[in-house]
PDB file of C-alpha atoms in Angstrom:
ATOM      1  CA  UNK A 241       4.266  18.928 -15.076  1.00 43.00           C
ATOM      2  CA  UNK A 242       6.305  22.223 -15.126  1.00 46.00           C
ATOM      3  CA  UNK A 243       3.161  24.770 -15.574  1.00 49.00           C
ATOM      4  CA  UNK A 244       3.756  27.947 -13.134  1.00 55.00           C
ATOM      5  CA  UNK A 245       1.721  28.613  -9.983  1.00 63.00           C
ATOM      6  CA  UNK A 246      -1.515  29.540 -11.174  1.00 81.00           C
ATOM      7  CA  UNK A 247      -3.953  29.894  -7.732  1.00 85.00           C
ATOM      8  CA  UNK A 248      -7.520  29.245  -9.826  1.00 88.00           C
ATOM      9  CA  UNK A 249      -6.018  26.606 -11.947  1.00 89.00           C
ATOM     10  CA  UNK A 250      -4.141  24.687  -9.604  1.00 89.00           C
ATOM     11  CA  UNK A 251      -7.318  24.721  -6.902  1.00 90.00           C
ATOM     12  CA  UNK A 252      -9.258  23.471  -9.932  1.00 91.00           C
ATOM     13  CA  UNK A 253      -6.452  20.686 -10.571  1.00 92.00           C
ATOM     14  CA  UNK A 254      -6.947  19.938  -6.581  1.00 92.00           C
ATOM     15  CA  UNK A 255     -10.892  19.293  -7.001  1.00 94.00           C
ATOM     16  CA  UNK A 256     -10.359  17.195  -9.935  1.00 94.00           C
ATOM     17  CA  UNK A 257      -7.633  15.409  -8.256  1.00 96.00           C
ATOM     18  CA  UNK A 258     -10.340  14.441  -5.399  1.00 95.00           C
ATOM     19  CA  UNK A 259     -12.925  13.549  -7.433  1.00 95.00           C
ATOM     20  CA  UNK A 260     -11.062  11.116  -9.597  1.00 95.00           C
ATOM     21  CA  UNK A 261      -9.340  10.162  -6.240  1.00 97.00           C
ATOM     22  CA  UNK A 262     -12.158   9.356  -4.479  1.00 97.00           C
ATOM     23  CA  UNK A 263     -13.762   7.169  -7.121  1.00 96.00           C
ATOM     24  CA  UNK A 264     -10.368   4.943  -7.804  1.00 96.00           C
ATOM     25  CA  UNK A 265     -10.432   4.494  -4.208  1.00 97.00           C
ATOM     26  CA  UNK A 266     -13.938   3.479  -4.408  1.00 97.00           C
ATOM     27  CA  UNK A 267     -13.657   1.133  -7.125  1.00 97.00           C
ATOM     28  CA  UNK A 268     -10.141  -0.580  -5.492  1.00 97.00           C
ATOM     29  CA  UNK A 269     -11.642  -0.893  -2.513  1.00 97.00           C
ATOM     30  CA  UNK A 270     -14.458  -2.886  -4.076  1.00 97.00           C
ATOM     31  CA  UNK A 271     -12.640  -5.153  -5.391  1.00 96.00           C
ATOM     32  CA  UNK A 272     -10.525  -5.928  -2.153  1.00 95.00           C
ATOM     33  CA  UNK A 273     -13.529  -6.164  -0.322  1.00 94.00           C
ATOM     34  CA  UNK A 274     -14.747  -8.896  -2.451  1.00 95.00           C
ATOM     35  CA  UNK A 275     -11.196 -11.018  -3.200  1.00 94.00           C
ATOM     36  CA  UNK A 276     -10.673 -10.488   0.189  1.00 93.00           C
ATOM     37  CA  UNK A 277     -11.431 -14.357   1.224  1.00 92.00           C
ATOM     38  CA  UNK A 278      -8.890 -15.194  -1.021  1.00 89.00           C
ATOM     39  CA  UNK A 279      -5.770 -13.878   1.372  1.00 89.00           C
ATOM     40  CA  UNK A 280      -7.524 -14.568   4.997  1.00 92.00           C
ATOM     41  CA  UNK A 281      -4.674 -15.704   7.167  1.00 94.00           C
ATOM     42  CA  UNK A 282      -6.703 -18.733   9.076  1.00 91.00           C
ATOM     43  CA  UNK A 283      -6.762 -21.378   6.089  1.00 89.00           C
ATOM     44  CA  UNK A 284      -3.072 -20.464   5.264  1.00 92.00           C
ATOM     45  CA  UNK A 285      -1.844 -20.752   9.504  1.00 93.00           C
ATOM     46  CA  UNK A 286      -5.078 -23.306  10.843  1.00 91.00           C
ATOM     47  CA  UNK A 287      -4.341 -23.706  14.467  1.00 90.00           C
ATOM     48  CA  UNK A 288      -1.001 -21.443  14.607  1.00 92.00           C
ATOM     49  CA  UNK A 289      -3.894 -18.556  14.938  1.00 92.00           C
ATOM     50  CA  UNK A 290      -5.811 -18.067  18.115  1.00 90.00           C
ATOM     51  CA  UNK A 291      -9.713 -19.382  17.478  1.00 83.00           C
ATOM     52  CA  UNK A 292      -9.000 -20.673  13.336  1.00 75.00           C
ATOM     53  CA  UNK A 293      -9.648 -24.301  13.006  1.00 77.00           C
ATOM     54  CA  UNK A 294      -7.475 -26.738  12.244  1.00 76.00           C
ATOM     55  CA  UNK A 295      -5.419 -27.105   8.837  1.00 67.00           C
ATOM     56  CA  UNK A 296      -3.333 -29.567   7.105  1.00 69.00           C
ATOM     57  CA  UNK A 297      -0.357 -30.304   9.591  1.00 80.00           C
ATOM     58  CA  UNK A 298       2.522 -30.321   7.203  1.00 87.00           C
ATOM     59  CA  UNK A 299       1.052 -27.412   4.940  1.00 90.00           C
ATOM     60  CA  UNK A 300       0.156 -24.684   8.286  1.00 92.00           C
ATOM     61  CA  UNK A 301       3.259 -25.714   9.858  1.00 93.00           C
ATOM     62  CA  UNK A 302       5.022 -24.759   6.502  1.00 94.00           C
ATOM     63  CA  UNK A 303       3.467 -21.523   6.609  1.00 95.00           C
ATOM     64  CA  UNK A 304       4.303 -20.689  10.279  1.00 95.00           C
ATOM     65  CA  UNK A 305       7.672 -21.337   9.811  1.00 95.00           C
ATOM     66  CA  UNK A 306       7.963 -19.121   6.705  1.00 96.00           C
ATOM     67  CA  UNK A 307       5.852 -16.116   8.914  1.00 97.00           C
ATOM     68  CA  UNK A 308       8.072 -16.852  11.526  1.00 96.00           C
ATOM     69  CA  UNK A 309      11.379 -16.341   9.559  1.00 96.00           C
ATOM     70  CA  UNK A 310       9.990 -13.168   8.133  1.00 97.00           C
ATOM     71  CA  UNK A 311       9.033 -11.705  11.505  1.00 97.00           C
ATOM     72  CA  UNK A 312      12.957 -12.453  12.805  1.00 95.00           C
ATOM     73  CA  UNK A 313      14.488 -10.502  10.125  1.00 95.00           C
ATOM     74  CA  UNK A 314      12.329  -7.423  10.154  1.00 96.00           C
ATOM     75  CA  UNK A 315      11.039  -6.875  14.091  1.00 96.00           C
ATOM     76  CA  UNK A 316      14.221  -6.658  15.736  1.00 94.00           C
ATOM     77  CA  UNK A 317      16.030  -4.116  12.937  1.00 94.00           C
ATOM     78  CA  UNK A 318      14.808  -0.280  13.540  1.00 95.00           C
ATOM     79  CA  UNK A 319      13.285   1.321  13.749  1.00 96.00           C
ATOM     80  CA  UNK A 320      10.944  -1.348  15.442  1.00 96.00           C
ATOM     81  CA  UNK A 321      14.112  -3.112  17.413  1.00 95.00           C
ATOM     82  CA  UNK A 322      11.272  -5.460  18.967  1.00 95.00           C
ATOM     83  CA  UNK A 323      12.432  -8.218  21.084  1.00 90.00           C
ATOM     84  CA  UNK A 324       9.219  -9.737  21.640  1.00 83.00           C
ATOM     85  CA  UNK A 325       9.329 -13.081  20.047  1.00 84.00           C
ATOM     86  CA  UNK A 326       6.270 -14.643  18.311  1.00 91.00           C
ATOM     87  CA  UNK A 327       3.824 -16.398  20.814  1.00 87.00           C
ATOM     88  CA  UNK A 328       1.737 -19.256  18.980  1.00 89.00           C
ATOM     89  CA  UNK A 329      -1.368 -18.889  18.620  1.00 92.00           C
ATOM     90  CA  UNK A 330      -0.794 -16.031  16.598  1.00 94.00           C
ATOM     91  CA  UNK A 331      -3.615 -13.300  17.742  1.00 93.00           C
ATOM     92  CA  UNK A 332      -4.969 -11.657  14.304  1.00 93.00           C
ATOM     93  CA  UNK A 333      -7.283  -9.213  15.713  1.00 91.00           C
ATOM     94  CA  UNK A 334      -8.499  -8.177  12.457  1.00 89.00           C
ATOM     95  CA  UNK A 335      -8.330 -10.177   9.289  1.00 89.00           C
ATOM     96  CA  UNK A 336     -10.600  -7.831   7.056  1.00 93.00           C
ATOM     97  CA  UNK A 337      -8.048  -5.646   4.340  1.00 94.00           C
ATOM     98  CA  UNK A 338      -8.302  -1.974   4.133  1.00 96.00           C
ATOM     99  CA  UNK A 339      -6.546   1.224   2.001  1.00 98.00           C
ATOM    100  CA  UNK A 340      -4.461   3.932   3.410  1.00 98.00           C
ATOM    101  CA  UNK A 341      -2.569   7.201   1.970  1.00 96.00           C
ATOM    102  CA  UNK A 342       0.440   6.569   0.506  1.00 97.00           C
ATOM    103  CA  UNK A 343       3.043   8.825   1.947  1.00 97.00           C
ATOM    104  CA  UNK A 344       6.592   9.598   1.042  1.00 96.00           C
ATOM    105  CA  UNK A 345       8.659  12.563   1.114  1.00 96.00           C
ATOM    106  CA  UNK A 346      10.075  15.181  -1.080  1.00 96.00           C
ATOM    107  CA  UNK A 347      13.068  17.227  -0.916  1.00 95.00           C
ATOM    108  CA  UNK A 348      13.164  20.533  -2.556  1.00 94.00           C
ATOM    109  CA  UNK A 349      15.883  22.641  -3.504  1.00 93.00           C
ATOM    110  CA  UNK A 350      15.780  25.394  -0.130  1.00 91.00           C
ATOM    111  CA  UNK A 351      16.675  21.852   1.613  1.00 92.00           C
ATOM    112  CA  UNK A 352      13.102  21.620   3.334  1.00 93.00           C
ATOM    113  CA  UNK A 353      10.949  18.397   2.904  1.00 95.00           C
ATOM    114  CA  UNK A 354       7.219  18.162   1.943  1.00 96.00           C
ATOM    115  CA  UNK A 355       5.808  14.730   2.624  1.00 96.00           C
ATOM    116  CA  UNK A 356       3.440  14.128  -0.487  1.00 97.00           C
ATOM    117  CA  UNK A 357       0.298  12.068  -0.638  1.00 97.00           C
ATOM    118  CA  UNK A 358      -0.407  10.328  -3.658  1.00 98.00           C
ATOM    119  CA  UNK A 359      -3.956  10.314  -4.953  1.00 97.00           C
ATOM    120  CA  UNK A 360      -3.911   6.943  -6.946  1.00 97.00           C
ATOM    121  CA  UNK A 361      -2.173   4.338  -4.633  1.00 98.00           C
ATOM    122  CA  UNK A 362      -2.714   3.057  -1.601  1.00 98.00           C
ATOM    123  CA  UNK A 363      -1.378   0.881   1.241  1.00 98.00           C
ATOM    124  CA  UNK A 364      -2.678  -2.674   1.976  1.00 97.00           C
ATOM    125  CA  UNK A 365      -3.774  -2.635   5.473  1.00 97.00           C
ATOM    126  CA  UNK A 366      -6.219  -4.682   7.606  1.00 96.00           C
ATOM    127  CA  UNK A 367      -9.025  -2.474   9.346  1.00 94.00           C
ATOM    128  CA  UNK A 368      -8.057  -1.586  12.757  1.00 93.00           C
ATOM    129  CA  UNK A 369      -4.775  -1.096  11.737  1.00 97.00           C
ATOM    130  CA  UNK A 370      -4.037   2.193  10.515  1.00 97.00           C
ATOM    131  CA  UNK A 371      -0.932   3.353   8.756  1.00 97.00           C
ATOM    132  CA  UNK A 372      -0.968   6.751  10.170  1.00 96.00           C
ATOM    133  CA  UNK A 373      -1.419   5.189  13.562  1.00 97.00           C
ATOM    134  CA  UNK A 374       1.743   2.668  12.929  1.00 97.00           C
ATOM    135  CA  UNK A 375       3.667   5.645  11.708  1.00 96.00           C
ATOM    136  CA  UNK A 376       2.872   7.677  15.170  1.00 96.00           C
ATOM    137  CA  UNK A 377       3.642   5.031  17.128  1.00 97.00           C
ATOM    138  CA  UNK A 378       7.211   3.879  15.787  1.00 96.00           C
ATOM    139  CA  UNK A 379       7.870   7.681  16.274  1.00 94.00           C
ATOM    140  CA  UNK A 380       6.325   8.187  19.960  1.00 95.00           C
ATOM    141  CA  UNK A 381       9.649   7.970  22.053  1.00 92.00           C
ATOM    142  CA  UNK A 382       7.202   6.501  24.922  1.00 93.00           C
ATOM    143  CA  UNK A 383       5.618   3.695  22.445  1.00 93.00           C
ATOM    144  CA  UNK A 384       3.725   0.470  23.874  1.00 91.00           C
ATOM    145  CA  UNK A 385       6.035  -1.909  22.640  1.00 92.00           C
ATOM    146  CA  UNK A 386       2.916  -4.606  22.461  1.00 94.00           C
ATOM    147  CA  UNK A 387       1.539  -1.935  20.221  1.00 96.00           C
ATOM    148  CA  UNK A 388       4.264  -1.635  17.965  1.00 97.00           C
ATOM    149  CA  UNK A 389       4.508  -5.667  17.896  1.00 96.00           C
ATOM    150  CA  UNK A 390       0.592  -6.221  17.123  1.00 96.00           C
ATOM    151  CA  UNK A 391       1.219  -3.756  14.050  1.00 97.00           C
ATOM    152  CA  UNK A 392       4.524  -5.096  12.807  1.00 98.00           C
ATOM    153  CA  UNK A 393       3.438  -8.654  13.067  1.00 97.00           C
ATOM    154  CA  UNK A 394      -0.739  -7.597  11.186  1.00 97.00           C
ATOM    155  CA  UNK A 395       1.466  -5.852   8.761  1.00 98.00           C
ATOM    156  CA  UNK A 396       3.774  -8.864   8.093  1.00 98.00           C
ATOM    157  CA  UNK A 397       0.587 -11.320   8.154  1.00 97.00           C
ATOM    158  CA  UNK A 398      -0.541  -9.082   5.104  1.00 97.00           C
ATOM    159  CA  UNK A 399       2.079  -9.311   3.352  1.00 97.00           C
ATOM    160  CA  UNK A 400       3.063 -12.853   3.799  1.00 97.00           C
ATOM    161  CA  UNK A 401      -0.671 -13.913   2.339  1.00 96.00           C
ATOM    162  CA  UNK A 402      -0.748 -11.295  -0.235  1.00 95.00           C
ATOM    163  CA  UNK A 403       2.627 -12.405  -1.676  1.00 95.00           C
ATOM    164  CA  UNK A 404       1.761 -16.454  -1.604  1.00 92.00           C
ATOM    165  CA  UNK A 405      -1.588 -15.714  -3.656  1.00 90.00           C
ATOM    166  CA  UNK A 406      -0.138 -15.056  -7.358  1.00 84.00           C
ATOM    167  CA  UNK A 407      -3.424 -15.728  -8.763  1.00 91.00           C
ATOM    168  CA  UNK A 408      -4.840 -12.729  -7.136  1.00 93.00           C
ATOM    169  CA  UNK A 409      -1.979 -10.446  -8.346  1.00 92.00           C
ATOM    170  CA  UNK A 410      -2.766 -11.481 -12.137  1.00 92.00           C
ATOM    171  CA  UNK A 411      -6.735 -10.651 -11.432  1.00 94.00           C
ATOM    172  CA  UNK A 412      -6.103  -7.430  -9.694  1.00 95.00           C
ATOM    173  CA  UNK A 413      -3.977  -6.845 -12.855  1.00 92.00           C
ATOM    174  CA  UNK A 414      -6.540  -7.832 -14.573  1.00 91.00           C
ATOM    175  CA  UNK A 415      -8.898  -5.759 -13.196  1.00 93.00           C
ATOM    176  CA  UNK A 416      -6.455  -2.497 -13.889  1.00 93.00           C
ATOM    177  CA  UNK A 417      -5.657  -2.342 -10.036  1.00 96.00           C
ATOM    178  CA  UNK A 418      -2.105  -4.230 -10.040  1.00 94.00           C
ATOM    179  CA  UNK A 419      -0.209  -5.201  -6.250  1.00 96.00           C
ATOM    180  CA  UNK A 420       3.060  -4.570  -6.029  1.00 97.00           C
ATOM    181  CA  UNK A 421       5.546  -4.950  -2.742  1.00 97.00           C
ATOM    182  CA  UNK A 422       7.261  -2.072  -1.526  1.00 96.00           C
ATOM    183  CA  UNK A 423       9.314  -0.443   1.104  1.00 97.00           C
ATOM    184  CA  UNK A 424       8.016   3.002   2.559  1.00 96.00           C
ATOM    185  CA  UNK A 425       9.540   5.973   4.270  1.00 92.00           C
ATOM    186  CA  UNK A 426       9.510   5.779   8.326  1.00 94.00           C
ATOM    187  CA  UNK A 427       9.554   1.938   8.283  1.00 97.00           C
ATOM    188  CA  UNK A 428      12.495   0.876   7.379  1.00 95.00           C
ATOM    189  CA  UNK A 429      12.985  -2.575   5.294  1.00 96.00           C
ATOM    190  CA  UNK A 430       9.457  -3.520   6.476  1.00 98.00           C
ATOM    191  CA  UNK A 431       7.496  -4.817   2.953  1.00 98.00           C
ATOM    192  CA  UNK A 432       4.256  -3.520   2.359  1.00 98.00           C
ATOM    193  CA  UNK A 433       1.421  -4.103  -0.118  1.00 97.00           C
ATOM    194  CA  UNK A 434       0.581  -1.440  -2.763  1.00 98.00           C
ATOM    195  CA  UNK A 435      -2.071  -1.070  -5.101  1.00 98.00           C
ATOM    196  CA  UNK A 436      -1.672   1.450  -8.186  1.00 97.00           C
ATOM    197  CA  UNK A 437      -5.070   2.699 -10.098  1.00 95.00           C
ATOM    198  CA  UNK A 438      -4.648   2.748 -13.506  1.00 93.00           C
ATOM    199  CA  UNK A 439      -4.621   6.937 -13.748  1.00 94.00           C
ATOM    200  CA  UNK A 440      -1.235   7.916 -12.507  1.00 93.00           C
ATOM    201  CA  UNK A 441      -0.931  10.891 -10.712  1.00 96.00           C
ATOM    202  CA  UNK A 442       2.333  13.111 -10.602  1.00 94.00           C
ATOM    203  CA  UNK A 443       3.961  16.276  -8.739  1.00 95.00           C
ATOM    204  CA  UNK A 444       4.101  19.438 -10.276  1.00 93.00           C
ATOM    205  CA  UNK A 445       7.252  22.103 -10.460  1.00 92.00           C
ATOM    206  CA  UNK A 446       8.599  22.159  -6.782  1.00 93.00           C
ATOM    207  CA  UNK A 447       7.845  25.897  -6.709  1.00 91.00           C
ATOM    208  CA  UNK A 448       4.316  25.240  -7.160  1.00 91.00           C
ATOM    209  CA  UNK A 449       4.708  22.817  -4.564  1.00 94.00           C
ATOM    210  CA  UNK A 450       6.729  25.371  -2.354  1.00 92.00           C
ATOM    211  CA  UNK A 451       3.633  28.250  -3.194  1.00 90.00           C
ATOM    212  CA  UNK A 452       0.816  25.820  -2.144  1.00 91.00           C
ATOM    213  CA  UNK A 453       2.287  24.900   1.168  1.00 92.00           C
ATOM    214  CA  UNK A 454       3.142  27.966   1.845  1.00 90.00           C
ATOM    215  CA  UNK A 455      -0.262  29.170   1.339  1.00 88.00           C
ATOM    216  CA  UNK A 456      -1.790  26.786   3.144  1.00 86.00           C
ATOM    217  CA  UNK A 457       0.867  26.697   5.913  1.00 88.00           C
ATOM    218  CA  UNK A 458       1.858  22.981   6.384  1.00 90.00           C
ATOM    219  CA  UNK A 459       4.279  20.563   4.600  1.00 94.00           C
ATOM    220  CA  UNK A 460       2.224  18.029   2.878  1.00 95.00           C
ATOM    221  CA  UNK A 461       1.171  17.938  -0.809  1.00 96.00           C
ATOM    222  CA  UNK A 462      -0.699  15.612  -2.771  1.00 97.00           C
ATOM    223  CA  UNK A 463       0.273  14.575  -5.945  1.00 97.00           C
ATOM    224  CA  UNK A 464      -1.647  16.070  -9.137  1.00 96.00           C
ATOM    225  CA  UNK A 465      -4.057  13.420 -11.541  1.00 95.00           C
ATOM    226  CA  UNK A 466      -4.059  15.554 -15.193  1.00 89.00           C
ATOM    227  CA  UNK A 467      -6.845  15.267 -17.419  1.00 86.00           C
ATOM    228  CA  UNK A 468      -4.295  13.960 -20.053  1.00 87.00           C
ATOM    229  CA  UNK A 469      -3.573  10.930 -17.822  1.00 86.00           C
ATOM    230  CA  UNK A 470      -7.051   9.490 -18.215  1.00 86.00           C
ATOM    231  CA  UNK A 471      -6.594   9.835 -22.027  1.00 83.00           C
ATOM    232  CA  UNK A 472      -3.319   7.929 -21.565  1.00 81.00           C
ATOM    233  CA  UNK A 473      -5.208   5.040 -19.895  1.00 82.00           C
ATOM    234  CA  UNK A 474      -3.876   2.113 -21.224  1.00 79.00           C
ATOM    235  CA  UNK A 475      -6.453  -1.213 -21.483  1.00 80.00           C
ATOM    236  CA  UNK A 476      -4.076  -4.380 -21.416  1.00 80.00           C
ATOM    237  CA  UNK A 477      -6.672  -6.614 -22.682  1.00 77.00           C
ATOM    238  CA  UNK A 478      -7.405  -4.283 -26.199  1.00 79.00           C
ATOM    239  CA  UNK A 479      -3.604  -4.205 -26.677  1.00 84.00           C
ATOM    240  CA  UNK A 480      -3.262  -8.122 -26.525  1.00 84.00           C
ATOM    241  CA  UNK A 481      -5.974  -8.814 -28.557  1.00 85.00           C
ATOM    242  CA  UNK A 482      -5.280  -5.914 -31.279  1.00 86.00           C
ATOM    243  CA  UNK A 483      -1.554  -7.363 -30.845  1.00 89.00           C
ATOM    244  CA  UNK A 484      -2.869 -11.027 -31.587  1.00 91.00           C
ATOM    245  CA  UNK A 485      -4.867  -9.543 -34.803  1.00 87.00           C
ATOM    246  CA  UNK A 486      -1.808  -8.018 -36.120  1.00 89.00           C
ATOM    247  CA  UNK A 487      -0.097 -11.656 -35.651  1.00 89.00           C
ATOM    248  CA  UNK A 488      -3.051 -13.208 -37.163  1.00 89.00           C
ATOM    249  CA  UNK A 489      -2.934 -11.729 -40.225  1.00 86.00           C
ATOM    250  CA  UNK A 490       0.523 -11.664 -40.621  1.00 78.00           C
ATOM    251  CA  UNK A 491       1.307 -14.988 -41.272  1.00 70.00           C
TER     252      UNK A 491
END
């Protein structure tokens, strides 16, 4: 997008931006809501967790030692430099999954940085656990370090049962709401759990970005969904099933 700073159409690209927004969110949470037995920690860990029953021996233990070698290479790098080790039973206070902004900044030319929301993916989270809150607390120079450990370790838990179910990636795929595993600003190498909508959303010219922030007074921006890129919405299934017409006839 490189249109010039236009105050009535860019608040009109804002509202539709929410209202598209709002229903993605809707519809992805919906979904994660209901596949959500499919990644609870307790049949993957059994007795490792505080209060789960019991699981196969060989198959939990497997799965604690996996958790275990994940926590060790991310909690004690920053900007978390935890030294807390892992006490078994694991405590999972809150198993339930959850969305959060994604966040991430953006440079622009003066040499000033906006960080940018965008409008069509979101953080994997579990409730209870907000990214916001995890990002003020690695900050706070006067941090609870238990804090900072219950977050990194929820966080990791997420992550570790998101990434062993490759069934649910395909369906989420499936469903136009695909996971993907990445790292975010503030957090160092710490992996996280994204899910994309399938309406992208992009930034405009920076100096429309520099006009609405300084209007409004703060450095954030959100990222801008055009009304082009829900005519560009691709449907995966129509392509491979025109594609296996085209092969049909073919031969």
């Amino acid at each position: 997008m490189t249109q010039s700073f236009d105050i009535d159409s860019f608040i009109r690209s804002r509202k539709q931006t929410r209202a598209v927004s709002d229903l993605l969110k809707a519809q992805a949470a919906d979904y994660l809501t209901t596949l959500a037995p499919l990644v609870r920690p307790q049949p993957l860990f059994g007795e490792y967790l505080q209060g789960a029953p019991k699981g196969s021996g060989r198959e939990t233990q497997h799965h604690f030692k996996e958790f275990r070698t994940l926590f060790d290479e991310h909690a004690a790098r920053r900007p978390f430099n935890l030294i807390n080790e892992l006490e078994v039973p694991l405590n999972i206070i809150s198993s339930t999954p959850d969305l959060f902004p994604l966040e991430y900044d953006h440079a622009l030319p003066d040499g000033s940085t906006i960080r940018v929301t965008s409008p069509a993916r979101w953080v994997v989270g579990y409730t209870s656990f907000d990214l916001g809150r995890f990002r003020q607390v690695i900050q706070d120079p006067n941090r609870s370090g238990s804090e900072l450990h219950r977050f990194v370790v929820h966080y990791l838990m997420l992550f570790h049962c998101l990434s062993r179910a490759p069934g649910l990636g395909r369906l989420l795929k499936g469903l136009r709401f695909p996971v993907s595993f990445q790292q975010l600003d503030d957090f160092g190498n710490l992996p996280f759990c994204v899910i994309s909508s399938p309406v992208t959303s992009t930034l405009p010219a920076d100096e429309v970005i520099r006009h609405s922030t300084e209007i409004a007074g703060n450095d954030s921006f959100e990222e801008l969904i055009a009304e082009d890129a829900i005519d560009a919405m691709q449907d995966d299934l129509r392509e491979r099933l025109m594609r296996a017409l085209r092969e049909a006839t073919s031969r």
